mmCIF file of C-alpha atoms in Angstrom:
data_model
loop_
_atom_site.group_PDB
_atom_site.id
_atom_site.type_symbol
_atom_site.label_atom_id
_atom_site.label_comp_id
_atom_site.label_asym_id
_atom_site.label_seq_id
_atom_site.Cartn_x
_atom_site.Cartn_y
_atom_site.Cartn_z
ATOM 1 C CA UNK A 1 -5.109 -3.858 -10.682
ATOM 2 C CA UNK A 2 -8.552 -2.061 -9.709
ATOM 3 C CA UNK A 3 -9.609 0.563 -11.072
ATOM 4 C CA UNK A 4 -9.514 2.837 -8.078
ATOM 5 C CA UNK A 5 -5.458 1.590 -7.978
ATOM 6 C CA UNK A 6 -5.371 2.981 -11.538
ATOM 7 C CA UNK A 7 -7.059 5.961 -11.306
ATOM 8 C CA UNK A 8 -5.364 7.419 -7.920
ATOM 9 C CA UNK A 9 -1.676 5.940 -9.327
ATOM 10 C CA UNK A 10 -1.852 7.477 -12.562
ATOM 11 C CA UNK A 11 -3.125 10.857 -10.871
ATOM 12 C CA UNK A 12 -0.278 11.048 -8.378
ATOM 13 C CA UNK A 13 2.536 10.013 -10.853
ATOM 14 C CA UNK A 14 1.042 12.649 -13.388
ATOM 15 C CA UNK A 15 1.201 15.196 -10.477
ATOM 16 C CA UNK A 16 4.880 14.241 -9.366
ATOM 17 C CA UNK A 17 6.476 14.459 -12.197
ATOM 18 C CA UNK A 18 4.753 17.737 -13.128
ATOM 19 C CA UNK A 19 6.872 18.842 -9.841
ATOM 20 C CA UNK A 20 9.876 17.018 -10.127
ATOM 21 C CA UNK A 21 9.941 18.697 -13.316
ATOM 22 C CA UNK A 22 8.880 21.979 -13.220
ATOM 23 C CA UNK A 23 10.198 22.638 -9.705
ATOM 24 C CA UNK A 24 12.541 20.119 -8.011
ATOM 25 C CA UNK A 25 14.527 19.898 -11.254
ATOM 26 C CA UNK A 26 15.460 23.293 -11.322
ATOM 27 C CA UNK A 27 16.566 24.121 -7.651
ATOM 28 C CA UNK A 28 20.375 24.111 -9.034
ATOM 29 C CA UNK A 29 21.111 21.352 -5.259
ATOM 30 C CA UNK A 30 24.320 20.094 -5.032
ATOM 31 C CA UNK A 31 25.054 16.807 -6.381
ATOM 32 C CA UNK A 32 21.930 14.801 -7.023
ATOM 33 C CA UNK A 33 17.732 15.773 -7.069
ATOM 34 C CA UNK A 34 15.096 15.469 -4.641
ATOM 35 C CA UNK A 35 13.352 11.969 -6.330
ATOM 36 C CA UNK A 36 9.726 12.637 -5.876
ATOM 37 C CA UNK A 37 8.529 9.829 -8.676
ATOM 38 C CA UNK A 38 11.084 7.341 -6.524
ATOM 39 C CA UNK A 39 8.839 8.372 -3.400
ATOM 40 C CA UNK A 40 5.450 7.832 -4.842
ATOM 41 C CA UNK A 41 6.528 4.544 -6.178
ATOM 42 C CA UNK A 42 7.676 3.498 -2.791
ATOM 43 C CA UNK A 43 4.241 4.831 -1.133
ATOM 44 C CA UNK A 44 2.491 2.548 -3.217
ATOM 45 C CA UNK A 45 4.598 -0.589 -3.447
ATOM 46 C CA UNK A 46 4.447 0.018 0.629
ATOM 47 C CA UNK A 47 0.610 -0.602 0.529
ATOM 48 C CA UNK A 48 -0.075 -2.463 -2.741
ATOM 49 C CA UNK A 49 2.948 -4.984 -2.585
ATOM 50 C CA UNK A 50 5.602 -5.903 -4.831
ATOM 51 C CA UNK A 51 3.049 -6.676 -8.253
ATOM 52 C CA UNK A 52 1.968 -3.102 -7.958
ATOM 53 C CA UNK A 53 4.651 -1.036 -6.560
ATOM 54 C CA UNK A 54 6.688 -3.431 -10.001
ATOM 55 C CA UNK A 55 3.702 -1.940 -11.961
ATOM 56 C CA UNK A 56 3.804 1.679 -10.881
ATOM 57 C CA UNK A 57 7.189 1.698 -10.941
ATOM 58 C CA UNK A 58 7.424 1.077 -13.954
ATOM 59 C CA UNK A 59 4.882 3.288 -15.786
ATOM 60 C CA UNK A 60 6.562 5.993 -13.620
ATOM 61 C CA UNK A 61 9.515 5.186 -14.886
ATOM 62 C CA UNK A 62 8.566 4.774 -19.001
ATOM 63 C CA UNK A 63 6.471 8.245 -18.302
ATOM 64 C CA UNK A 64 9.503 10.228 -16.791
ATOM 65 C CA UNK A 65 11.507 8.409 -19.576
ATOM 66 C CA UNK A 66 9.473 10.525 -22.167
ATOM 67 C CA UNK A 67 8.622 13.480 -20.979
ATOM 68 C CA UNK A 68 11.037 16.331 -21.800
ATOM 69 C CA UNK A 69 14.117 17.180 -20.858
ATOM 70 C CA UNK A 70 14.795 13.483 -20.613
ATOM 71 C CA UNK A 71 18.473 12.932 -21.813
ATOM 72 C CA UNK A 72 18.809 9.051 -21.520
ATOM 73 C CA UNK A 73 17.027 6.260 -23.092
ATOM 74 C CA UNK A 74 13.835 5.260 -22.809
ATOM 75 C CA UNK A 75 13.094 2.179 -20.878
ATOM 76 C CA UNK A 76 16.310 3.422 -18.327
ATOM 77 C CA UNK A 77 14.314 4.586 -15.733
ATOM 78 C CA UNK A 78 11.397 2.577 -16.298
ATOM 79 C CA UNK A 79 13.689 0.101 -15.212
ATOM 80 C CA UNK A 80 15.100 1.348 -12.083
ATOM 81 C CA UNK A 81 12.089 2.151 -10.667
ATOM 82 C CA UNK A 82 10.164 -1.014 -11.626
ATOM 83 C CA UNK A 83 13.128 -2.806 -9.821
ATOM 84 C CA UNK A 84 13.272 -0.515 -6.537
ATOM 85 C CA UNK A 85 8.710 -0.954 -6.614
ATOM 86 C CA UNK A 86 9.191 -4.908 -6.701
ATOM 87 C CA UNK A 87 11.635 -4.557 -3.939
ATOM 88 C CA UNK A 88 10.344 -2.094 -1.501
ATOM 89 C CA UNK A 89 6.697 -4.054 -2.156
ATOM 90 C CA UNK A 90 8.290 -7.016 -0.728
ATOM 91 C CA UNK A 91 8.585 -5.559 3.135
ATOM 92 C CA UNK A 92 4.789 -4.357 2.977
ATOM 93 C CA UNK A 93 3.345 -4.948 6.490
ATOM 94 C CA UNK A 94 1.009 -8.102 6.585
ATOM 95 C CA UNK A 95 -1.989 -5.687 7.971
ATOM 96 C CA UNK A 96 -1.036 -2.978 6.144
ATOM 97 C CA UNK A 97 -0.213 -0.635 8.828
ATOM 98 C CA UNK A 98 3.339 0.473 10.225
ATOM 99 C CA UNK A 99 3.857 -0.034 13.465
ATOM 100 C CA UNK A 100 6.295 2.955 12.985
ATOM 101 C CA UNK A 101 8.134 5.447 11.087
ATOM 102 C CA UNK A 102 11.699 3.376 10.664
ATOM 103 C CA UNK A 103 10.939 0.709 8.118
ATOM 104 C CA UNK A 104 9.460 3.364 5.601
ATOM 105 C CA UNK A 105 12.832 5.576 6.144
ATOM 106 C CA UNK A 106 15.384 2.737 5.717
ATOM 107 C CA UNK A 107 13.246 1.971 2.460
ATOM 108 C CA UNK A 108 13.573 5.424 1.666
ATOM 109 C CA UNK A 109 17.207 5.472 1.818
ATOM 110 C CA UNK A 110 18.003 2.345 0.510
ATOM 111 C CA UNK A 111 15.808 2.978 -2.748
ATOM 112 C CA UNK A 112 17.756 5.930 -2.837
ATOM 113 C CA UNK A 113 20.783 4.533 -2.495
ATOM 114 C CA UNK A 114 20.122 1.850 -4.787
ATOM 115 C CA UNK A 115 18.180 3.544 -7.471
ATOM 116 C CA UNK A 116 21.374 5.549 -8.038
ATOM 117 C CA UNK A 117 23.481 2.914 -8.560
ATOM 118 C CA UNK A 118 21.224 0.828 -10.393
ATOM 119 C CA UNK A 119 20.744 3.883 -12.988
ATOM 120 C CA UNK A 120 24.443 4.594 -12.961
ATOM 121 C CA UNK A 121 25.100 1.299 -13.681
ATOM 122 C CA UNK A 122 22.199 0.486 -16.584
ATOM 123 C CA UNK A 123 24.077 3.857 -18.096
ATOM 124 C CA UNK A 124 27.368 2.162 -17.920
ATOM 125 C CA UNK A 125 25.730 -0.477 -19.844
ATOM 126 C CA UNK A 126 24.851 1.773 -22.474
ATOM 127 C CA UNK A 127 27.852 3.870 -22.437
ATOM 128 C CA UNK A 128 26.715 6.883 -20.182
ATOM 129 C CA UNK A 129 29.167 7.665 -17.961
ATOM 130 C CA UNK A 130 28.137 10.840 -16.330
ATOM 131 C CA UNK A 131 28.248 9.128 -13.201
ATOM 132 C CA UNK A 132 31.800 9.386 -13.206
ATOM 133 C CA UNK A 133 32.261 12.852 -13.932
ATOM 134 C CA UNK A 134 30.273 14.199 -10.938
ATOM 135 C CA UNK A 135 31.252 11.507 -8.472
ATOM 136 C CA UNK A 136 29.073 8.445 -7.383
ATOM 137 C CA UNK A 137 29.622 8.744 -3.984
ATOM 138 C CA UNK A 138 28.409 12.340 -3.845
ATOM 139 C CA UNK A 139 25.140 11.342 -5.720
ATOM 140 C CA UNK A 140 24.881 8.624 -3.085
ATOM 141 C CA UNK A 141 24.995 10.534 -0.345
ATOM 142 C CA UNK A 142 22.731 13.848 -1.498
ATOM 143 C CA UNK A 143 20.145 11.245 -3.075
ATOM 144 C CA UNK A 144 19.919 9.557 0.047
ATOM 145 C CA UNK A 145 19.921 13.262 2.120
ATOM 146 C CA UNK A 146 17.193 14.463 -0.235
ATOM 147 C CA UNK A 147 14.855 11.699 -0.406
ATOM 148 C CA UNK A 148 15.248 11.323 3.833
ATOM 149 C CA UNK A 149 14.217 14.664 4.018
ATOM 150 C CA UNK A 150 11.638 14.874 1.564
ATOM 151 C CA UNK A 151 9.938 11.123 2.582
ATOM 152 C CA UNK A 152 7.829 12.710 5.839
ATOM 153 C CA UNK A 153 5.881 15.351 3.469
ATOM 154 C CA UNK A 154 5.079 12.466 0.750
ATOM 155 C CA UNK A 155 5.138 8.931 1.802
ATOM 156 C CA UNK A 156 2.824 9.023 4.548
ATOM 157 C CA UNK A 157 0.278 11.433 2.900
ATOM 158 C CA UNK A 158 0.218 8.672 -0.451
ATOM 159 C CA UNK A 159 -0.061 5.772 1.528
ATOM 160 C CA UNK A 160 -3.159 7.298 3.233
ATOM 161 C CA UNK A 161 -4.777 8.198 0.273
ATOM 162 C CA UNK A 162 -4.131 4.730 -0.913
ATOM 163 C CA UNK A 163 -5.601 2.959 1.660
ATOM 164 C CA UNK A 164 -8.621 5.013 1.717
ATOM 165 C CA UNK A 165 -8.992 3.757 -2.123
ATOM 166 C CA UNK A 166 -8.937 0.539 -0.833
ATOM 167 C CA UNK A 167 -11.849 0.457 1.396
ATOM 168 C CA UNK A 168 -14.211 -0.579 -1.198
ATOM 169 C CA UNK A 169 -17.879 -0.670 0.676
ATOM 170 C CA UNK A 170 -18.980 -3.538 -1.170
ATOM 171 C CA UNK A 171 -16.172 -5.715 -0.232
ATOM 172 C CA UNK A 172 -15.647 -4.609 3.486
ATOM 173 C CA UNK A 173 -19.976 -6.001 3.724
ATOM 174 C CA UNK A 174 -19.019 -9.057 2.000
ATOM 175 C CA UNK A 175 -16.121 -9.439 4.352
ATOM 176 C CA UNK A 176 -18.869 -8.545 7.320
ATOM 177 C CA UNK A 177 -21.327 -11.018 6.124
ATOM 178 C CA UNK A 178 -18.590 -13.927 5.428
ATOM 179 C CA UNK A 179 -17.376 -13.291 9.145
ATOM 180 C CA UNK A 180 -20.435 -13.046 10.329
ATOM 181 C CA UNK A 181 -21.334 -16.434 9.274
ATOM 182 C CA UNK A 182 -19.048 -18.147 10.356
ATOM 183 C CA UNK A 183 -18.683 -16.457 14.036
ATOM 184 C CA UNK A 184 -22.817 -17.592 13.843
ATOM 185 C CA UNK A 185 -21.510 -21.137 12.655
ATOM 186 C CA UNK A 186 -19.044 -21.320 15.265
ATOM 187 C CA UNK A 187 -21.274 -19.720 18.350
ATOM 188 C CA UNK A 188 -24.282 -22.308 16.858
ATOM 189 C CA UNK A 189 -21.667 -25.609 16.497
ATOM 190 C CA UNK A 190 -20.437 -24.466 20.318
ATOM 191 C CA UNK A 191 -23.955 -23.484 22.286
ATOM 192 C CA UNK A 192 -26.238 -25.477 20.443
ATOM 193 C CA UNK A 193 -28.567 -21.865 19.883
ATOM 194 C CA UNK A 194 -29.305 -20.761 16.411
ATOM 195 C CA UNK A 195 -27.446 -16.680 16.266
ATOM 196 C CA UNK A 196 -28.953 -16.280 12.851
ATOM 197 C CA UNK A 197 -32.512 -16.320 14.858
ATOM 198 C CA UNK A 198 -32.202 -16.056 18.498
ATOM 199 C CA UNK A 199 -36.185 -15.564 19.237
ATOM 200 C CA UNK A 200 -36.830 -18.286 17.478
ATOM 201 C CA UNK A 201 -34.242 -20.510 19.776
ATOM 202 C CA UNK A 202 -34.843 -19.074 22.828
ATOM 203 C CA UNK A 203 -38.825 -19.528 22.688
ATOM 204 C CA UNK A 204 -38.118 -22.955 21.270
ATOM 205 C CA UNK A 205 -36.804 -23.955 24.029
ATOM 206 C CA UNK A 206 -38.845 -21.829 26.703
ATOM 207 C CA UNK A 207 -42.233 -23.569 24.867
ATOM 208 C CA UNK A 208 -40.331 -27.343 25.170
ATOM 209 C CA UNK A 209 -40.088 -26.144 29.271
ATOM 210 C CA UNK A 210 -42.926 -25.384 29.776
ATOM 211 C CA UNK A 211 -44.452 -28.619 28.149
ATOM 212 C CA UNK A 212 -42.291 -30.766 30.436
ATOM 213 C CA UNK A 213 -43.708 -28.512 33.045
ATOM 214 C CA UNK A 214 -46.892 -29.248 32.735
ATOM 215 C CA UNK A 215 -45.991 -33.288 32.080
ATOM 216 C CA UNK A 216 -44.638 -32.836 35.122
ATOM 217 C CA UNK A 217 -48.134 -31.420 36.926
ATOM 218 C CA UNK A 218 -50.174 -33.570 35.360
ATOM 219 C CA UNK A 219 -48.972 -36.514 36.221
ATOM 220 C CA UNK A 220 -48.660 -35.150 40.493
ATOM 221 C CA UNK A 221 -52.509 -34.509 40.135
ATOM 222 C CA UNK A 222 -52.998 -38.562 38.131
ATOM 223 C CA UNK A 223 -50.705 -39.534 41.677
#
């Protein structure tokens, strides 16, 4: 990954979970909690692709895995959310851009959705079952209510910021001068005029027209 990708991801993860923590965490909602890590991940894997929304995901993950009050083990969430990054990275538009706003909110709720039961079931694995207790399909259902409602504020403000990292000057004027070359190649191969100097071409062949002119005279006034 560059180290623009580095620097912005690890600065918006760092600032997520600071509020899922400190504030989402402790709004007492029914059933489950407004996932503002799952978001970011999904903002990123949306614009970087499945290798780094897998990435992100999971240092997300391992980071909300540590930081108190976890009450699970670490790696469990690491997991789930270097899963759902993989995933969601795999419908990233071709250009980049989305055409509009119902592909990111199916992703939304289906990472939702599936996050859930992909951490209720690694827990089952491991013998957590406080899945049960509060009910699955409640946690389904608020996750998914949640995360719809809290996508518009997040997801499109992260993916901006990401693709604003992206635009590295030095690479969008090698991209220029590579296209630039070969539109000059092509125009040159097609015309038969040289783009990269058209003075030069254009009085080339103005100079050859007027020597044939004057051929031309000359030999009228030998007649």
């Amino acid at each position: 990954m560059r180290f623009n990708r580095i620097l912005l991801s690890t600065t918006l993860v760092v600032v997520a979970l600071v509020i899922q923590v400190s504030i989402l965490a402790r709004l007492q909602l029914p059933g489950a909690v407004p996932d503002l890590m799952l978001l970011t991940v999904l903002a990123f894997a949306l614009v970087y692709g499945h290798v780094g929304g897998a990435l992100i995901g999971f240092g997300a993950g391992l980071l909300a895995d540590l930081a108190p009050p976890a009450d699970h083990a670490a790696g469990r969430y690491a997991l789930v959310l270097c899963v759902i990054g993989y995933l969601a990275g795999l419908v990233k538009p071709d250009n980049g851009q989305l055409k509009s706003a119902t592909a990111p909110m199916v992703v939304v709720v289906a990472a939702a959705i599936g996050s859930t039961l992909l951490y209720a079931g690694v827990g089952a694995l491991v013998g957590d079952t406080a899945a049960r207790h509060v009910g699955l399909a409640g946690l389904l259902f608020t996750a998914a209510l949640y995360d719809l409602l809290l996508a518009p504020f997040v997801v499109p403000a992260i993916m901006a910021l990401a693709r604003r990292a992206e635009n590295d000057p030095l690479a969008e004027t090698g991209a220029a001068g590579a296209a630039g070359g070969a539109s000059s190649g092509w125009f040159a191969s097609g015309t038969g005029l040289s783009i990269g100097s058209p003075r030069g071409g254009l009085r080339g062949r103005s100079a050859k027209a007027r020597v044939a002119r004057a051929g031309r005279i000359k030999g009228v006034k030998r007649l």
